Amino acid sequence: MAATAARGLRRGGVVLAALIALTAAAGCGSDSDEPAKASSSAPGERPSKTDPAKRPERTPKPSVSAADGRDITACADGNCEIAVAEPVKIPFKGPRGPATLSVTEVGPNAIAYTVKSGNGQSKGSASGPGQGCITVLRSNGSGNSCGGLGDADRPSPQPDAVVIQAAAGEDGTAVLQLVSDR
């Protein structure tokens, strides 16, 4: 038993040493949005490749392509494909008149939203690689299904309904598809 414990400690020490070595090799950096501080390099020295003043700005831009880009107005008629990287409200024409799709959370492999139409409301959320939700909004109610989407194509239109598919992306981008029979 003592030999097993010693092997476990050695194995843990090796893993810890490997993690420390990888961390040191990767270098240190900050994802802070604070202004860059003056460089401490001496005159005549080149700034390091990780000089924070040279980093590009980070903006929440979807990294996947969608037929309608990020244009939420393309969804007004209940037919669109857009990419989002932050919470957004999307007004569209539902089966019983005006409706709203509110993305409340979007992040790496995560999506959450609420659909409101008339007096009704439907919520969907999913998290994990390849996860998403499908909501079918009809004049007499709605239904949700959340889980693995795999390589799901654009949803098929259904009579007198708007089908909403929200697919979470690993980089924090979600693709939203609204499909109606109009």
mmCIF file of C-alpha atoms in Angstrom:
data_model
loop_
_atom_site.group_PDB
_atom_site.id
_atom_site.type_symbol
_atom_site.label_atom_id
_atom_site.label_comp_id
_atom_site.label_asym_id
_atom_site.label_seq_id
_atom_site.Cartn_x
_atom_site.Cartn_y
_atom_site.Cartn_z
ATOM 1 C CA MET A 1 0.000 0.000 0.000
ATOM 2 C CA ALA A 2 2.881 2.367 0.798
ATOM 3 C CA ALA A 3 4.373 1.617 -2.643
ATOM 4 C CA THR A 4 1.070 2.536 -4.332
ATOM 5 C CA ALA A 5 0.882 5.815 -2.402
ATOM 6 C CA ALA A 6 4.482 6.645 -3.351
ATOM 7 C CA ARG A 7 3.749 5.953 -7.050
ATOM 8 C CA GLY A 8 0.678 8.218 -6.836
ATOM 9 C CA LEU A 9 2.735 11.017 -5.297
ATOM 10 C CA ARG A 10 5.437 10.660 -7.956
ATOM 11 C CA ARG A 11 2.836 10.619 -10.733
ATOM 12 C CA GLY A 12 1.160 13.713 -9.259
ATOM 13 C CA GLY A 13 4.553 15.426 -9.002
ATOM 14 C CA VAL A 14 5.278 14.667 -12.659
ATOM 15 C CA VAL A 15 1.898 16.070 -13.721
ATOM 16 C CA LEU A 16 2.432 19.185 -11.610
ATOM 17 C CA ALA A 17 5.926 19.687 -13.061
ATOM 18 C CA ALA A 18 4.549 19.291 -16.594
ATOM 19 C CA LEU A 19 1.814 21.863 -15.942
ATOM 20 C CA ILE A 20 4.336 24.329 -14.550
ATOM 21 C CA ALA A 21 6.588 23.817 -17.576
ATOM 22 C CA LEU A 22 3.680 24.316 -19.998
ATOM 23 C CA THR A 23 2.568 27.450 -18.191
ATOM 24 C CA ALA A 24 6.071 28.884 -18.309
ATOM 25 C CA ALA A 25 6.426 27.998 -22.005
ATOM 26 C CA ALA A 26 3.109 29.617 -22.857
ATOM 27 C CA GLY A 27 4.123 32.863 -21.180
ATOM 28 C CA CYS A 28 2.026 35.149 -19.101
ATOM 29 C CA GLY A 29 -0.504 37.576 -20.459
ATOM 30 C CA SER A 30 -3.561 39.481 -19.466
ATOM 31 C CA ASP A 31 -6.944 39.668 -21.112
ATOM 32 C CA SER A 32 -7.606 42.891 -19.246
ATOM 33 C CA ASP A 33 -9.115 45.822 -21.110
ATOM 34 C CA GLU A 34 -7.077 48.280 -19.005
ATOM 35 C CA PRO A 35 -4.862 50.747 -20.874
ATOM 36 C CA ALA A 36 -1.375 49.474 -21.646
ATOM 37 C CA LYS A 37 1.436 50.650 -19.370
ATOM 38 C CA ALA A 38 4.621 52.173 -20.716
ATOM 39 C CA SER A 39 7.188 49.652 -21.868
ATOM 40 C CA SER A 40 10.087 48.994 -19.546
ATOM 41 C CA SER A 41 12.509 48.140 -22.349
ATOM 42 C CA ALA A 42 15.711 50.119 -22.574
ATOM 43 C CA PRO A 43 16.305 52.549 -25.447
ATOM 44 C CA GLY A 44 17.347 50.706 -28.583
ATOM 45 C CA GLU A 45 15.708 47.423 -27.470
ATOM 46 C CA ARG A 46 12.858 45.978 -29.433
ATOM 47 C CA PRO A 47 9.567 45.549 -27.574
ATOM 48 C CA SER A 48 8.631 41.942 -26.883
ATOM 49 C CA LYS A 49 6.172 40.149 -29.116
ATOM 50 C CA THR A 50 3.656 40.154 -26.276
ATOM 51 C CA ASP A 51 3.746 43.944 -25.887
ATOM 52 C CA PRO A 52 0.220 44.777 -24.677
ATOM 53 C CA ALA A 53 0.200 48.031 -26.659
ATOM 54 C CA LYS A 54 0.418 46.002 -29.889
ATOM 55 C CA ARG A 55 -2.488 43.613 -29.139
ATOM 56 C CA PRO A 56 -5.605 43.962 -31.313
ATOM 57 C CA GLU A 57 -8.785 45.079 -29.576
ATOM 58 C CA ARG A 58 -11.256 42.389 -28.560
ATOM 59 C CA THR A 59 -14.797 42.971 -29.743
ATOM 60 C CA PRO A 60 -17.688 40.526 -29.597
ATOM 61 C CA LYS A 61 -17.817 39.728 -33.304
ATOM 62 C CA PRO A 62 -19.231 36.408 -34.421
ATOM 63 C CA SER A 63 -16.533 34.241 -35.953
ATOM 64 C CA VAL A 64 -18.911 32.057 -37.948
ATOM 65 C CA SER A 65 -20.635 33.112 -41.098
ATOM 66 C CA ALA A 66 -24.395 33.302 -41.402
ATOM 67 C CA ALA A 67 -26.455 34.096 -44.481
ATOM 68 C CA ASP A 68 -27.641 37.404 -42.995
ATOM 69 C CA GLY A 69 -24.497 38.148 -40.979
ATOM 70 C CA ARG A 70 -25.374 39.999 -37.758
ATOM 71 C CA ASP A 71 -28.335 41.910 -39.224
ATOM 72 C CA ILE A 72 -31.230 41.353 -36.811
ATOM 73 C CA THR A 73 -33.569 43.335 -39.109
ATOM 74 C CA ALA A 74 -33.295 40.453 -41.596
ATOM 75 C CA CYS A 75 -35.479 38.437 -39.180
ATOM 76 C CA ALA A 76 -38.457 40.833 -39.301
ATOM 77 C CA ASP A 77 -40.436 38.559 -41.648
ATOM 78 C CA GLY A 78 -39.686 35.382 -39.643
ATOM 79 C CA ASN A 79 -36.997 34.139 -42.050
ATOM 80 C CA CYS A 80 -33.294 34.674 -41.403
ATOM 81 C CA GLU A 81 -29.962 33.205 -40.404
ATOM 82 C CA ILE A 82 -27.831 35.422 -38.167
ATOM 83 C CA ALA A 83 -24.805 35.046 -35.907
ATOM 84 C CA VAL A 84 -24.722 36.614 -32.440
ATOM 85 C CA ALA A 85 -21.981 36.914 -29.837
ATOM 86 C CA GLU A 86 -23.847 38.870 -27.154
ATOM 87 C CA PRO A 87 -27.393 39.201 -25.790
ATOM 88 C CA VAL A 88 -29.793 40.751 -28.294
ATOM 89 C CA LYS A 89 -33.549 41.254 -28.896
ATOM 90 C CA ILE A 90 -34.897 40.268 -32.290
ATOM 91 C CA PRO A 91 -38.411 41.362 -33.286
ATOM 92 C CA PHE A 92 -40.108 39.205 -35.934
ATOM 93 C CA LYS A 93 -43.525 38.398 -37.396
ATOM 94 C CA GLY A 94 -44.949 35.398 -35.565
ATOM 95 C CA PRO A 95 -47.973 33.282 -36.478
ATOM 96 C CA ARG A 96 -50.274 35.571 -34.417
ATOM 97 C CA GLY A 97 -48.540 38.888 -35.004
ATOM 98 C CA PRO A 98 -45.487 40.572 -33.469
ATOM 99 C CA ALA A 99 -43.079 38.331 -31.546
ATOM 100 C CA THR A 100 -39.657 38.780 -29.944
ATOM 101 C CA LEU A 101 -36.692 36.440 -29.624
ATOM 102 C CA SER A 102 -34.492 37.622 -26.746
ATOM 103 C CA VAL A 103 -31.080 35.991 -26.514
ATOM 104 C CA THR A 104 -30.294 36.293 -22.804
ATOM 105 C CA GLU A 105 -26.994 34.413 -22.718
ATOM 106 C CA VAL A 106 -24.452 33.447 -25.323
ATOM 107 C CA GLY A 107 -21.008 32.098 -24.573
ATOM 108 C CA PRO A 108 -18.663 29.239 -25.373
ATOM 109 C CA ASN A 109 -20.932 26.258 -26.067
ATOM 110 C CA ALA A 110 -23.884 28.008 -24.385
ATOM 111 C CA ILE A 111 -27.110 29.664 -25.502
ATOM 112 C CA ALA A 112 -30.217 30.799 -23.613
ATOM 113 C CA TYR A 113 -33.215 32.663 -24.987
ATOM 114 C CA THR A 114 -36.865 33.581 -24.496
ATOM 115 C CA VAL A 115 -39.514 33.850 -27.215
ATOM 116 C CA LYS A 116 -42.545 36.049 -26.517
ATOM 117 C CA SER A 117 -45.621 36.125 -28.704
ATOM 118 C CA GLY A 118 -48.933 37.603 -27.587
ATOM 119 C CA ASN A 119 -49.509 36.428 -24.013
ATOM 120 C CA GLY A 120 -47.297 33.363 -24.437
ATOM 121 C CA GLN A 121 -43.659 32.781 -23.663
ATOM 122 C CA SER A 122 -41.219 29.966 -24.367
ATOM 123 C CA LYS A 123 -37.689 29.541 -23.032
ATOM 124 C CA GLY A 124 -34.784 27.459 -24.279
ATOM 125 C CA SER A 125 -31.225 26.927 -23.115
ATOM 126 C CA ALA A 126 -28.417 24.514 -23.848
ATOM 127 C CA SER A 127 -24.767 24.169 -22.950
ATOM 128 C CA GLY A 128 -22.027 21.882 -24.142
ATOM 129 C CA PRO A 129 -20.316 21.116 -27.441
ATOM 130 C CA GLY A 130 -22.749 20.704 -30.347
ATOM 131 C CA GLN A 131 -25.755 21.725 -28.238
ATOM 132 C CA GLY A 132 -28.671 23.950 -29.138
ATOM 133 C CA CYS A 133 -32.449 24.288 -29.139
ATOM 134 C CA ILE A 134 -35.351 24.242 -31.549
ATOM 135 C CA THR A 135 -38.559 26.122 -30.746
ATOM 136 C CA VAL A 136 -41.677 25.827 -32.875
ATOM 137 C CA LEU A 137 -43.938 28.835 -32.416
ATOM 138 C CA ARG A 138 -47.545 28.282 -33.516
ATOM 139 C CA SER A 139 -50.692 30.386 -33.232
ATOM 140 C CA ASN A 140 -51.991 28.102 -30.459
ATOM 141 C CA GLY A 141 -48.733 27.666 -28.485
ATOM 142 C CA SER A 142 -45.130 26.608 -28.782
ATOM 143 C CA GLY A 143 -42.823 23.715 -28.065
ATOM 144 C CA ASN A 144 -39.099 23.372 -27.332
ATOM 145 C CA SER A 145 -36.505 20.706 -27.795
ATOM 146 C CA CYS A 146 -32.948 21.235 -26.555
ATOM 147 C CA GLY A 147 -29.939 18.955 -26.823
ATOM 148 C CA GLY A 148 -27.415 17.825 -29.395
ATOM 149 C CA LEU A 149 -27.919 19.326 -32.839
ATOM 150 C CA GLY A 150 -25.071 17.490 -34.557
ATOM 151 C CA ASP A 151 -24.747 18.696 -38.133
ATOM 152 C CA ALA A 152 -28.328 19.966 -38.274
ATOM 153 C CA ASP A 153 -29.234 21.820 -41.441
ATOM 154 C CA ARG A 154 -31.621 24.729 -41.662
ATOM 155 C CA PRO A 155 -34.961 23.687 -40.144
ATOM 156 C CA SER A 156 -37.835 22.980 -42.523
ATOM 157 C CA PRO A 157 -40.750 25.401 -42.646
ATOM 158 C CA GLN A 158 -43.981 24.209 -41.024
ATOM 159 C CA PRO A 159 -47.495 25.426 -41.859
ATOM 160 C CA ASP A 160 -48.623 28.436 -39.803
ATOM 161 C CA ALA A 161 -45.496 28.344 -37.626
ATOM 162 C CA VAL A 162 -42.091 29.922 -37.112
ATOM 163 C CA VAL A 163 -39.310 27.451 -36.362
ATOM 164 C CA ILE A 164 -36.352 28.831 -34.407
ATOM 165 C CA GLN A 165 -33.074 26.939 -34.215
ATOM 166 C CA ALA A 166 -30.330 28.257 -31.924
ATOM 167 C CA ALA A 167 -26.952 26.514 -32.159
ATOM 168 C CA ALA A 168 -24.244 27.315 -29.610
ATOM 169 C CA GLY A 169 -20.661 27.595 -30.868
ATOM 170 C CA GLU A 170 -17.475 26.691 -29.032
ATOM 171 C CA ASP A 171 -16.047 30.207 -29.476
ATOM 172 C CA GLY A 172 -18.995 32.034 -27.908
ATOM 173 C CA THR A 173 -20.907 32.632 -31.127
ATOM 174 C CA ALA A 174 -24.424 31.315 -31.691
ATOM 175 C CA VAL A 175 -26.164 30.863 -35.028
ATOM 176 C CA LEU A 176 -29.878 31.625 -34.998
ATOM 177 C CA GLN A 177 -32.162 30.457 -37.794
ATOM 178 C CA LEU A 178 -35.775 31.538 -38.072
ATOM 179 C CA VAL A 179 -37.860 29.759 -40.701
ATOM 180 C CA SER A 180 -41.512 30.377 -41.562
ATOM 181 C CA ASP A 181 -43.754 29.264 -44.406
ATOM 182 C CA ARG A 182 -44.093 32.860 -45.653
#
